[in-house]
mmCIF file of C-alpha atoms and ligand atoms in Angstrom:
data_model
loop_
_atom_site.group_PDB
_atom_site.id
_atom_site.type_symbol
_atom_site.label_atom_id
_atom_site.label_comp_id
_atom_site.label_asym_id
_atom_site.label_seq_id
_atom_site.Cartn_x
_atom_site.Cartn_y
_atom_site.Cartn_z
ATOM 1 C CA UNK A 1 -25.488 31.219 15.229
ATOM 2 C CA UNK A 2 -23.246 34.156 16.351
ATOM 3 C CA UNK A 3 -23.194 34.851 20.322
ATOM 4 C CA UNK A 4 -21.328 38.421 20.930
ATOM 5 C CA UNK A 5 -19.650 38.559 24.609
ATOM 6 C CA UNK A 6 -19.194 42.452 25.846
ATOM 7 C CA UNK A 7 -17.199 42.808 28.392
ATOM 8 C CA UNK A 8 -15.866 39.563 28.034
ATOM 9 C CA UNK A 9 -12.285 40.655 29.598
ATOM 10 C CA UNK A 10 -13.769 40.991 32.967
ATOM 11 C CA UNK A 11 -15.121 38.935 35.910
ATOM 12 C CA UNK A 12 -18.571 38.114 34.768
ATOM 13 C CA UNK A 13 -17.434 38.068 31.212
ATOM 14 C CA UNK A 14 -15.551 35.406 31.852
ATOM 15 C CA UNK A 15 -17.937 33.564 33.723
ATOM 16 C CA UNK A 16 -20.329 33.621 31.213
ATOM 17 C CA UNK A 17 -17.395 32.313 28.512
ATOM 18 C CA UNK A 18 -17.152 29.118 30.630
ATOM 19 C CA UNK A 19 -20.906 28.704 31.009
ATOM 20 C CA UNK A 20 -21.681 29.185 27.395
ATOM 21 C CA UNK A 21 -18.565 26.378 26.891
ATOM 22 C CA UNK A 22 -20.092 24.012 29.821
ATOM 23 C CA UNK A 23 -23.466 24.043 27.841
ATOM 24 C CA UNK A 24 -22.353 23.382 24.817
ATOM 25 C CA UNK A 25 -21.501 26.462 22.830
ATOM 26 C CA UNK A 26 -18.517 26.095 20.340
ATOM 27 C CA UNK A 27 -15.827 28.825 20.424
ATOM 28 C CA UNK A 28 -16.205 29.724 16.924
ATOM 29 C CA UNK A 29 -19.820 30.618 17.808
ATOM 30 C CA UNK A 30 -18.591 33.421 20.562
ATOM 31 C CA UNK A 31 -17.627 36.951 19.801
ATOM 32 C CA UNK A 32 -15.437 38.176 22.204
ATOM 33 C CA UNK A 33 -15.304 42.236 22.983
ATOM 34 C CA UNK A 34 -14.207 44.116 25.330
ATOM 35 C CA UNK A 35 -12.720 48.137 25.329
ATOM 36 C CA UNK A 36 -10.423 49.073 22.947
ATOM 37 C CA UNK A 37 -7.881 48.688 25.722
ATOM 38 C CA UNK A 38 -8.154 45.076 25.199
ATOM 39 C CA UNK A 39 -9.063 44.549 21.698
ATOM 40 C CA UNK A 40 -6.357 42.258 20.347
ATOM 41 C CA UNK A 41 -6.021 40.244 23.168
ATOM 42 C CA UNK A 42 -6.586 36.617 23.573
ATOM 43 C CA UNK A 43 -8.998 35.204 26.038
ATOM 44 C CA UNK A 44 -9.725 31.679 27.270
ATOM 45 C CA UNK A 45 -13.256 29.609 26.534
ATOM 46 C CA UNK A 46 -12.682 26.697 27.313
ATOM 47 C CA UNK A 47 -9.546 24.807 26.011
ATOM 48 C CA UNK A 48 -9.921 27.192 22.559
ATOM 49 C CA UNK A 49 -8.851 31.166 22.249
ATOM 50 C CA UNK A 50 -10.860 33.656 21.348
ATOM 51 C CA UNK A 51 -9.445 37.088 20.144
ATOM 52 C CA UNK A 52 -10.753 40.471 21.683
ATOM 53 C CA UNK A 53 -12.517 42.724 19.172
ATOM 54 C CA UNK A 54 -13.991 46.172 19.824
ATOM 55 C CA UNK A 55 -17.714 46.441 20.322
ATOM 56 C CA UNK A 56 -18.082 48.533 16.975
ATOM 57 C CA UNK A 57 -16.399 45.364 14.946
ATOM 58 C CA UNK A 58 -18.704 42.618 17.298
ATOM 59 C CA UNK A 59 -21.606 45.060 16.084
ATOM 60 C CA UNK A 60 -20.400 45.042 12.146
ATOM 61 C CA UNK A 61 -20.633 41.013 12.470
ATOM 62 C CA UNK A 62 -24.595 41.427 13.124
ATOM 63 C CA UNK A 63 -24.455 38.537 16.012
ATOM 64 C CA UNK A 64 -27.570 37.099 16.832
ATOM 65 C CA UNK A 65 -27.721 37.605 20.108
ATOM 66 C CA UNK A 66 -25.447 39.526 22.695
ATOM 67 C CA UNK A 67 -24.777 39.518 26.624
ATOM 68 C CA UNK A 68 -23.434 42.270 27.948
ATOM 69 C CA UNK A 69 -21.717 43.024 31.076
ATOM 70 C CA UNK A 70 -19.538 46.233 31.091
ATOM 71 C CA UNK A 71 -21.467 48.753 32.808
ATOM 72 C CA UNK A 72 -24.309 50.525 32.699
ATOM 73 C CA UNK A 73 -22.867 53.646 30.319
ATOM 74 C CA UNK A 74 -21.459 50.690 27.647
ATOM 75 C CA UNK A 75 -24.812 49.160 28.147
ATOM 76 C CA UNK A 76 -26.677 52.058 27.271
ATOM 77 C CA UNK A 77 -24.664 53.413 24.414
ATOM 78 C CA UNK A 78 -24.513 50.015 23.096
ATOM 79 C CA UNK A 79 -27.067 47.878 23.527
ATOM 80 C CA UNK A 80 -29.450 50.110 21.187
ATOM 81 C CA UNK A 81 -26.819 49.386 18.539
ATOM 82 C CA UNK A 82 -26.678 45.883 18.398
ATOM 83 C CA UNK A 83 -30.637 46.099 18.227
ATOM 84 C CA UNK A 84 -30.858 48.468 15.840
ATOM 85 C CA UNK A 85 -28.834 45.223 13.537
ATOM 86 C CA UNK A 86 -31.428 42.847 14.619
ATOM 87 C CA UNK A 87 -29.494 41.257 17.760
ATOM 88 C CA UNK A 88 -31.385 40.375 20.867
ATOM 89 C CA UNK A 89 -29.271 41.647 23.594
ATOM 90 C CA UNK A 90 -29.556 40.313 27.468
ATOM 91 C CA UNK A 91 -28.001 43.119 29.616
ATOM 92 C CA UNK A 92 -26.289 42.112 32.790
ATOM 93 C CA UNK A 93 -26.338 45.590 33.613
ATOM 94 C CA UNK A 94 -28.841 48.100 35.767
ATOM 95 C CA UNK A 95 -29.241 50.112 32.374
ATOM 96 C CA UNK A 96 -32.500 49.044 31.240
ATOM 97 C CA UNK A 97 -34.080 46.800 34.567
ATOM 98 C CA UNK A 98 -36.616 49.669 35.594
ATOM 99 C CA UNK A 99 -37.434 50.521 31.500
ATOM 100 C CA UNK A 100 -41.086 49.330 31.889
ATOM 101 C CA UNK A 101 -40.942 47.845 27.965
ATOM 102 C CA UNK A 102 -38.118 45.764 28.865
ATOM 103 C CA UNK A 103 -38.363 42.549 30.578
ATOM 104 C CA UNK A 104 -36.586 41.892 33.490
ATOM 105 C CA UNK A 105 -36.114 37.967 33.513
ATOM 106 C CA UNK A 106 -35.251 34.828 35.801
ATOM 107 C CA UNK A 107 -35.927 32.268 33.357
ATOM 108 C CA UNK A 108 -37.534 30.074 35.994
ATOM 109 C CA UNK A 109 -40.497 32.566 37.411
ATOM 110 C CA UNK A 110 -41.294 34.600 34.293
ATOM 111 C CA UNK A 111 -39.790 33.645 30.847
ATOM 112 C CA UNK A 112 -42.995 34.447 30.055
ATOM 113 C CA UNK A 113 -42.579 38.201 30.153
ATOM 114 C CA UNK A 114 -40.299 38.349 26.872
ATOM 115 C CA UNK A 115 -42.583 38.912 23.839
ATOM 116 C CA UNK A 116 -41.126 37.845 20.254
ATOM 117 C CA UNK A 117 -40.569 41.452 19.451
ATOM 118 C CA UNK A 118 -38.264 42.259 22.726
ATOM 119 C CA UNK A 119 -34.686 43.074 21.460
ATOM 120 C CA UNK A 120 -33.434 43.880 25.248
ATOM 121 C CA UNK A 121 -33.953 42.013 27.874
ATOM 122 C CA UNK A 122 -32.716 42.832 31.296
ATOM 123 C CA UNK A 123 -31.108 40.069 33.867
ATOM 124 C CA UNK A 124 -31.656 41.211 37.475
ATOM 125 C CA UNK A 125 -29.198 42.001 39.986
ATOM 126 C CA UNK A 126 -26.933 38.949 41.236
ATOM 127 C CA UNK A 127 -28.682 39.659 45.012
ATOM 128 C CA UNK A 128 -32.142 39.738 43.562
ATOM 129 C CA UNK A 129 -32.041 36.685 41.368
ATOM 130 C CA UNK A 130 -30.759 34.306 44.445
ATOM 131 C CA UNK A 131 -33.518 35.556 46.754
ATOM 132 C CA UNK A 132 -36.674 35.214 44.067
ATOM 133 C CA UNK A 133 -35.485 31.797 43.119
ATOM 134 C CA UNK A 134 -35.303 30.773 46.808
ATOM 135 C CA UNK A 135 -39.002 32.045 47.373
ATOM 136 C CA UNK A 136 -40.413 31.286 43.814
ATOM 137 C CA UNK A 137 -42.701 28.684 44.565
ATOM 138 C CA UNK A 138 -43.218 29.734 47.925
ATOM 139 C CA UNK A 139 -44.661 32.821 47.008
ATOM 140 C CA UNK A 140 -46.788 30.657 44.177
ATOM 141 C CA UNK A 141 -48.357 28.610 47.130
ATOM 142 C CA UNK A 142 -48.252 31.030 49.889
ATOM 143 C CA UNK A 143 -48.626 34.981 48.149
ATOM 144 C CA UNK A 144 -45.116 36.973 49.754
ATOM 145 C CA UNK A 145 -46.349 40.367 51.966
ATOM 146 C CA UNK A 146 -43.283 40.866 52.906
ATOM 147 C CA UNK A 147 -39.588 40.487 52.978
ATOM 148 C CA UNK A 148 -36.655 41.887 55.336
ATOM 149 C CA UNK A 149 -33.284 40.538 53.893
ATOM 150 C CA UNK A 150 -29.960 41.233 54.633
ATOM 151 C CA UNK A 151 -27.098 40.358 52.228
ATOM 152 C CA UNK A 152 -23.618 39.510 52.717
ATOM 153 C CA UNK A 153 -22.257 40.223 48.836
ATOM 154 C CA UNK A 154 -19.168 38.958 48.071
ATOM 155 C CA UNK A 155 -16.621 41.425 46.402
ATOM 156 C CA UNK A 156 -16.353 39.511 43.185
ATOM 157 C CA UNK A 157 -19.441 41.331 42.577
ATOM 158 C CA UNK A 158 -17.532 44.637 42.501
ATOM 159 C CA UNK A 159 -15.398 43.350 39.630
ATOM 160 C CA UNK A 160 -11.483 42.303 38.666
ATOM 161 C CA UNK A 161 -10.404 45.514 40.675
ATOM 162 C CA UNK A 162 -11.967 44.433 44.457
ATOM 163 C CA UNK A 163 -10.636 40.854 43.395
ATOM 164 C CA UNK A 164 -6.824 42.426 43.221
ATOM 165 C CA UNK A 165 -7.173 45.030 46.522
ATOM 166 C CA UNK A 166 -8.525 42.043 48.991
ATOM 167 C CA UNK A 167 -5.373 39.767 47.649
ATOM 168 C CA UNK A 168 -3.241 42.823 47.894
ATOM 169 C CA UNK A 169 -4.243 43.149 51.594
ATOM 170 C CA UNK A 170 -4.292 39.832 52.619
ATOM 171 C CA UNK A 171 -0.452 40.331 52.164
ATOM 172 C CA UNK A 172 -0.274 43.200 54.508
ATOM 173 C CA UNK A 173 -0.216 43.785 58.176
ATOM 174 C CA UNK A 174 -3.219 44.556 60.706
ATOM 175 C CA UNK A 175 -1.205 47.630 61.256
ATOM 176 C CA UNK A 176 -0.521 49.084 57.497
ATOM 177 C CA UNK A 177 -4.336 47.400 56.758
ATOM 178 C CA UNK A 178 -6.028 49.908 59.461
ATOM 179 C CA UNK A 179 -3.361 52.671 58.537
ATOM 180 C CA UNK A 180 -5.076 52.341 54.991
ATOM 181 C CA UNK A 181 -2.258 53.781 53.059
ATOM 182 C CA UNK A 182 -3.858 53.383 50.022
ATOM 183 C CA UNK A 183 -0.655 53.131 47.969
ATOM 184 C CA UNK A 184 -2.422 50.033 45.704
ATOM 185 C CA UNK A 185 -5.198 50.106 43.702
ATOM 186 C CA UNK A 186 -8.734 50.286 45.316
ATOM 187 C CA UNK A 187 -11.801 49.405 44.971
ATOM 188 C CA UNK A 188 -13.349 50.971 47.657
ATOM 189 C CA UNK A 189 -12.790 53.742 49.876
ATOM 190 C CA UNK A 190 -11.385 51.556 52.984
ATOM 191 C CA UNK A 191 -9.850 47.774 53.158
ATOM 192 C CA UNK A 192 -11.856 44.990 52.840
ATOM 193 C CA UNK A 193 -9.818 42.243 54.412
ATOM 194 C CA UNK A 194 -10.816 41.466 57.954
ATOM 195 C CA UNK A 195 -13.627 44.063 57.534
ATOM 196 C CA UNK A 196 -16.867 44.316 55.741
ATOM 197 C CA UNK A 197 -18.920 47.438 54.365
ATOM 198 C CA UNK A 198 -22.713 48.424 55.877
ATOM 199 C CA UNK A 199 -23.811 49.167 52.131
ATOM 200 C CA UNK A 200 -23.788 48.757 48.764
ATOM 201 C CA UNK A 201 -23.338 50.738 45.628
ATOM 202 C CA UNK A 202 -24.283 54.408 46.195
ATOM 203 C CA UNK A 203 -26.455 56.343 49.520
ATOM 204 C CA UNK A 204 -29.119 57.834 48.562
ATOM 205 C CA UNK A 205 -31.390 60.881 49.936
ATOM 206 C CA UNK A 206 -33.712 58.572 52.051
ATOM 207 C CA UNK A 207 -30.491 56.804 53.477
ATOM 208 C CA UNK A 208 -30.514 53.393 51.672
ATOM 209 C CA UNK A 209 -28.400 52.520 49.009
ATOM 210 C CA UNK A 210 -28.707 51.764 45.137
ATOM 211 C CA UNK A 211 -27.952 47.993 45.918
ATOM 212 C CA UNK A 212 -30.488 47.892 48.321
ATOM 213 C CA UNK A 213 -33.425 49.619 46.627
ATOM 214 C CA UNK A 214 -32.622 46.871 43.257
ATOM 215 C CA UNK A 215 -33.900 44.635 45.781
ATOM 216 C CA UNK A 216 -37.110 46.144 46.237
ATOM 217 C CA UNK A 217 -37.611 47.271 42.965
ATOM 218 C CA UNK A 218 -36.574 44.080 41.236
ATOM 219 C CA UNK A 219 -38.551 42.436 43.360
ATOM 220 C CA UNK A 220 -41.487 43.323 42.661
ATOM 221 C CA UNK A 221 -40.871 43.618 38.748
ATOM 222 C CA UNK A 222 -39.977 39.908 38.327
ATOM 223 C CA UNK A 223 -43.224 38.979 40.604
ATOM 224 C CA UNK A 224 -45.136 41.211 38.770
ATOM 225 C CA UNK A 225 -47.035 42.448 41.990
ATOM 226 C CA UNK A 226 -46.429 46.386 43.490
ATOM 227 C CA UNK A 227 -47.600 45.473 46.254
ATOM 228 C CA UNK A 228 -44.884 43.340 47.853
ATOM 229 C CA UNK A 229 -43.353 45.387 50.875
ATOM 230 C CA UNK A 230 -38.880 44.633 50.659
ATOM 231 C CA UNK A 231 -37.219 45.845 53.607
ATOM 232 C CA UNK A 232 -33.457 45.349 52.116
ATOM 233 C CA UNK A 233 -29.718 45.898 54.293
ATOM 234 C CA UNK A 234 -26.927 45.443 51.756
ATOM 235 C CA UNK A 235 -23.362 44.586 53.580
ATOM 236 C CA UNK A 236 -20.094 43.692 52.101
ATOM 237 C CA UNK A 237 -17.601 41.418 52.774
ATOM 238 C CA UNK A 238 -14.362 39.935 52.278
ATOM 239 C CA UNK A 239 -15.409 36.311 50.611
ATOM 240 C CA UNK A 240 -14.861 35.103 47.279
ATOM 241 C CA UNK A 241 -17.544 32.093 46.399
ATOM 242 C CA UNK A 242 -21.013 34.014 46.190
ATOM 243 C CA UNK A 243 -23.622 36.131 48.093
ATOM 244 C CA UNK A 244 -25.220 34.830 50.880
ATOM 245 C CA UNK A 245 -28.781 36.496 52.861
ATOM 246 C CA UNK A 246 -30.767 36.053 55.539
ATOM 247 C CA UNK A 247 -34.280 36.037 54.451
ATOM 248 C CA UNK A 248 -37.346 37.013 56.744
ATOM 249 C CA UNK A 249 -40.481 36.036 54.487
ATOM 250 C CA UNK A 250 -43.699 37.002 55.705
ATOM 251 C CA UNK A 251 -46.901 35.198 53.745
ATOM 252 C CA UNK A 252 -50.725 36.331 53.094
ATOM 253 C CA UNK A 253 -51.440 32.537 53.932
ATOM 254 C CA UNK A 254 -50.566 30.230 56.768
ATOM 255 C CA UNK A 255 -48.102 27.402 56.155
ATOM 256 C CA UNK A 256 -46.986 24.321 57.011
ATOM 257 C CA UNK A 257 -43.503 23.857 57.966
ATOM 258 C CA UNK A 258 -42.714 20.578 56.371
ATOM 259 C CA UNK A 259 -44.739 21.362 53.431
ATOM 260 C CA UNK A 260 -43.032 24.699 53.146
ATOM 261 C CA UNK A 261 -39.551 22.689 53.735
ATOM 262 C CA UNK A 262 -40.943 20.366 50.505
ATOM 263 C CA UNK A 263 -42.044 23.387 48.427
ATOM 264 C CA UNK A 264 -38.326 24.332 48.281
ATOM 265 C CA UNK A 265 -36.745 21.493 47.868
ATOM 266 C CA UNK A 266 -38.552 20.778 44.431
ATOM 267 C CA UNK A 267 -38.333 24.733 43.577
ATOM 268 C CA UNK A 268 -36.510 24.959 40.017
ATOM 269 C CA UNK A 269 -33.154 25.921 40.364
ATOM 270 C CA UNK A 270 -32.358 25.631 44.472
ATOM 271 C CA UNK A 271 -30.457 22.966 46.444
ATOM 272 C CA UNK A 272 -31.955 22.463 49.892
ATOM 273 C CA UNK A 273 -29.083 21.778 52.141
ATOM 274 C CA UNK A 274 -31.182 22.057 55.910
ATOM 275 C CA UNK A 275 -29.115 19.789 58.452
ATOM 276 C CA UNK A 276 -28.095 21.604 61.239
ATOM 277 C CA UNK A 277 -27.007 18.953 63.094
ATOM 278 C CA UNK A 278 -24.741 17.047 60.379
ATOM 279 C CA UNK A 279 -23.247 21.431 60.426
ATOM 280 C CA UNK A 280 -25.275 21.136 56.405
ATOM 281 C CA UNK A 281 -25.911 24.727 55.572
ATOM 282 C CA UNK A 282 -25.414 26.544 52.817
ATOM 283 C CA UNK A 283 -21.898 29.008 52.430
ATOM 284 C CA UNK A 284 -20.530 30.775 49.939
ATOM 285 C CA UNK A 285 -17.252 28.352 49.314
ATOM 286 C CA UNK A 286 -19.094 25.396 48.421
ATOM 287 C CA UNK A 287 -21.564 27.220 46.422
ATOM 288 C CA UNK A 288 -18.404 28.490 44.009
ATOM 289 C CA UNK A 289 -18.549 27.969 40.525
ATOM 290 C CA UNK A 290 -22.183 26.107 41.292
ATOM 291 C CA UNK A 291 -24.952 27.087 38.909
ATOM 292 C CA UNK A 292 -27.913 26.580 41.689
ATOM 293 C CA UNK A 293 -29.490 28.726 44.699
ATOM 294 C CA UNK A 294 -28.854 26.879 47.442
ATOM 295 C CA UNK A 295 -31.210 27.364 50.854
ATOM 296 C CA UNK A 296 -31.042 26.250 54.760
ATOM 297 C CA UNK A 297 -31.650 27.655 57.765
ATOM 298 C CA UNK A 298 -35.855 27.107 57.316
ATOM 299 C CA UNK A 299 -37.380 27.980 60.190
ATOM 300 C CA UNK A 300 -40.690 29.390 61.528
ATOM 301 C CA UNK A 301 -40.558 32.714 62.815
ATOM 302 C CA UNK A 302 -41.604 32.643 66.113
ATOM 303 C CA UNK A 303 -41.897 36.332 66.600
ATOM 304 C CA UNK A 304 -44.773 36.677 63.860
ATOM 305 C CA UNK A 305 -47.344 34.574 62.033
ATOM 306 C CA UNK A 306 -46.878 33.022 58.676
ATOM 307 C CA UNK A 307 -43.112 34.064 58.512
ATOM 308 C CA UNK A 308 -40.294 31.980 57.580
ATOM 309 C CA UNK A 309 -36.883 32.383 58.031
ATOM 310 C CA UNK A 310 -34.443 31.340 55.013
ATOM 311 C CA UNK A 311 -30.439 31.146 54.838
ATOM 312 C CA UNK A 312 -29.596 31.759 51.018
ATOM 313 C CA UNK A 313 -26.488 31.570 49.672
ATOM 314 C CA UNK A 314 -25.176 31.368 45.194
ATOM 315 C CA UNK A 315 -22.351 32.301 43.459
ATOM 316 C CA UNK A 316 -23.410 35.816 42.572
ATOM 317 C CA UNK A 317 -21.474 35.470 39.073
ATOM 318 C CA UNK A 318 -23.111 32.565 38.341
ATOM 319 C CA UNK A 319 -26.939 32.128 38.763
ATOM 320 C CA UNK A 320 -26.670 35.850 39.781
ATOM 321 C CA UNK A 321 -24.947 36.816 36.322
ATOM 322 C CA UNK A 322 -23.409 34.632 33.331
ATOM 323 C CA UNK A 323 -25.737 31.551 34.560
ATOM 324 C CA UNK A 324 -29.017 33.263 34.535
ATOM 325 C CA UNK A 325 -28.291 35.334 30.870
ATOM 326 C CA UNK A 326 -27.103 32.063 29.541
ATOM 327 C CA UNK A 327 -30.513 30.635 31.041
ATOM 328 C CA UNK A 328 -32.120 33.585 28.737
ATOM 329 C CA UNK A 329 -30.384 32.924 25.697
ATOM 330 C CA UNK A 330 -30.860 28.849 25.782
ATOM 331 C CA UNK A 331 -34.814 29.724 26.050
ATOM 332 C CA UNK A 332 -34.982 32.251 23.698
ATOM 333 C CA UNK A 333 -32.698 29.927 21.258
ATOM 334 C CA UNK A 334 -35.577 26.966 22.156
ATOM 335 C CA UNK A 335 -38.455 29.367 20.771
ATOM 336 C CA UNK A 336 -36.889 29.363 17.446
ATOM 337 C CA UNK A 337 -36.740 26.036 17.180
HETATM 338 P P1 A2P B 401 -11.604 45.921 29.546
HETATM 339 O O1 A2P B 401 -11.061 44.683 30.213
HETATM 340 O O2 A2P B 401 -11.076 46.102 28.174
HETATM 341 O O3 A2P B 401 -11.537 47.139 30.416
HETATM 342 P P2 A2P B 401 -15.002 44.035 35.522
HETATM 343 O O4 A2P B 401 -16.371 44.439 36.033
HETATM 344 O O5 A2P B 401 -14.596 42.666 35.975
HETATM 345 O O6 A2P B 401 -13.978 45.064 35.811
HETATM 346 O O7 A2P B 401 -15.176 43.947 33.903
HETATM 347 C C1 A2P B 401 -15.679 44.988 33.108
HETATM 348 C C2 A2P B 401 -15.739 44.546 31.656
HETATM 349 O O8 A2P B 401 -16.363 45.610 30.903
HETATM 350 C C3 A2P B 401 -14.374 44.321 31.033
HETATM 351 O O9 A2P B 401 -14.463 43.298 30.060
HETATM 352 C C4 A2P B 401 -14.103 45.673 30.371
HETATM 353 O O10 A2P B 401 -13.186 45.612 29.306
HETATM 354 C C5 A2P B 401 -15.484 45.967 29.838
HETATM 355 N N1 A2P B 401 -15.625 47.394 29.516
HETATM 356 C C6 A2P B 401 -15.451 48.453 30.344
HETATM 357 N N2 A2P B 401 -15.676 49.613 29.679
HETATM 358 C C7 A2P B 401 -15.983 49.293 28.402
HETATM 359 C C8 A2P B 401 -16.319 50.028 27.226
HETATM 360 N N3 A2P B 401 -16.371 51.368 27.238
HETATM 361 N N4 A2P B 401 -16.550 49.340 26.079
HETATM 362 C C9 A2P B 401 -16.502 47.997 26.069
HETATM 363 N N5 A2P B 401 -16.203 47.236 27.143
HETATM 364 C C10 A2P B 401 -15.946 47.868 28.299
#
């Protein structure tokens, strides 16, 4: 079996080069690809090397599968390709996730969406996928109304290029940082170091952003139900281990607290780490490089009936990228079987 990487060079490209190593993959089973700017190159999986091809050449070798993440434009000029050879390709990109004919998957609520004939399959957003597997079985036993979350994303999610401007200004002083002399690569339009950015991705007319609205969209695509209402704020800020969100869940049916509490705890997929007073929370450092959803912070809302409040924090290139497509491809792989 053949497993084609694009965009293997970068962040979540990477990521999903260790994860395919930690479950098992051999090297000489991974294509590696990346733009022709790297094609040549060698690139780590575990202890072997794999050399960087172009994405025409990973196409020629007629992989079996593919996971992309290089953007949406690659995504879409590509990913029709590598079907068109008889690949199944899991996109890690927001090319295809509102295509009604493609499935939009978190292998632990609704695997069951991908038919046999599916050659694309869409993995959510990193900030969706932490939040639906933190209310999975809630929402099973409860029925979700509504949701107001606000995220705290962490800038690996922006890519190599926000990973090298916060390390370039962590060298630099309050003064230059606030002067913004943007004489080093950015990412973004201002400094991220000992800030944080009110939005993510792009504004649009109505005055929330593309980040946000994948929340509400994605949402409700993965819980196959319209009619859940997703109130989303989208911040970003200067920490490296994962996303984090505070989660206000509002439920058509009452709950109990230490039911709700259990519910979590045996969800698929999520850690429940809810001890204030031994400080056990969830945050973003100890979540690093972790493949779970980890939740804390469960607490009635007093302001409201049947609403819970959730603290809910993942490595956003893990179980919100590489983990979750490798998830994908190990299920698809077990159909075959
Ligand atoms: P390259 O490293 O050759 O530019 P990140 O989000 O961390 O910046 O990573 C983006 C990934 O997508 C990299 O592996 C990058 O390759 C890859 N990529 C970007 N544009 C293309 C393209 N046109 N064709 C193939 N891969 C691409």
């Amino acid at each position: 079996m053949k497993i084609a990487v694009v965009g293997a060079t970068g962040l979540v490209g990477g990521e999903i080069l260790t994860v395919l190593h930690e479950q098992g993959f051999a090297a000489h089973q991974v294509i590696a690809a990346a733009s022709e700017r790297s094609v040549g190159k060698t690139i780590n999986m575990g202890s072997a090397q794999l050399k960087v091809v172009s994405v025409e050449e990973a196409i020629a070798l007629h992989p079996d599968y593919a996971i992309f993440s290089a953007g949406a434009s690659t995504s879409r000029q590509y990913a029709p390709r590598f079907a068109e050879v008889g690949t199944t390709v899991i996109d890690n990109s927001s090319a295809w996730r509102k295509e009604p004919n493609i499935p939009l998957v978190v292998p632990e609520i609704n695997m069951d969406a991908v038919k046999s004939t599916d050659r694309i399959i869409a993995n959510p957003n990193c900030s969706t996928i932490q939040m639906v597997v933190a209310l999975a079985e809630l929402h099973r036993h409860y029925g979700l109304r509504r949701i107001v979350v606000a995220t705290y994303q962490s800038i690996t999610g922006t890519g190599f290029k926000a990973k090298c401007q916060l390390q370039h200004e962590e060298q630099l002083d309050d003064a230059t940082l606030i002067a913004n002399p943007k004489d080093y690569p950015m990412a973004y339009q201002h400094p991220i170091h000992h800030n944080l950015f009110p939005h993510g991705g792009d504004f649009l007319d109505d005055g929330y952003t593309t980040e946000e609205q994948k929340l509400v969209d994605e949402t409700r695509k993965i819980f196959a139900d319209q009619s859940i209402l997703v109130s989303a704020t989208v911040a970003r800020v200067p920490v490296m281990g994962g996303h984090s969100e505070a989660v206000n869940a509002e439920f058509h049916h009452e709950f109990d607290l230490d039911e709700a509490r259990a519910l979590i705890a045996h969800t698929p997929g999520v850690v429940l780490q809810d001890n204030p007073s031994q400080a056990l929370y969830p945050m973003p450092l100890y979540a690093w490089h972790h493949d779970e959803v980890f939740v804390g912070r469960v607490r009635r809302d007093p302001t409201q009936p049947r609403t819970l409040n959730l603290w809910v924090v993942a490595d956003n290139l893990r179980k919100g990228a590489a983990t979750n497509a490798v998830q994908i491809l190990q299920q698809l792989i077990a159909r075959h079987q």
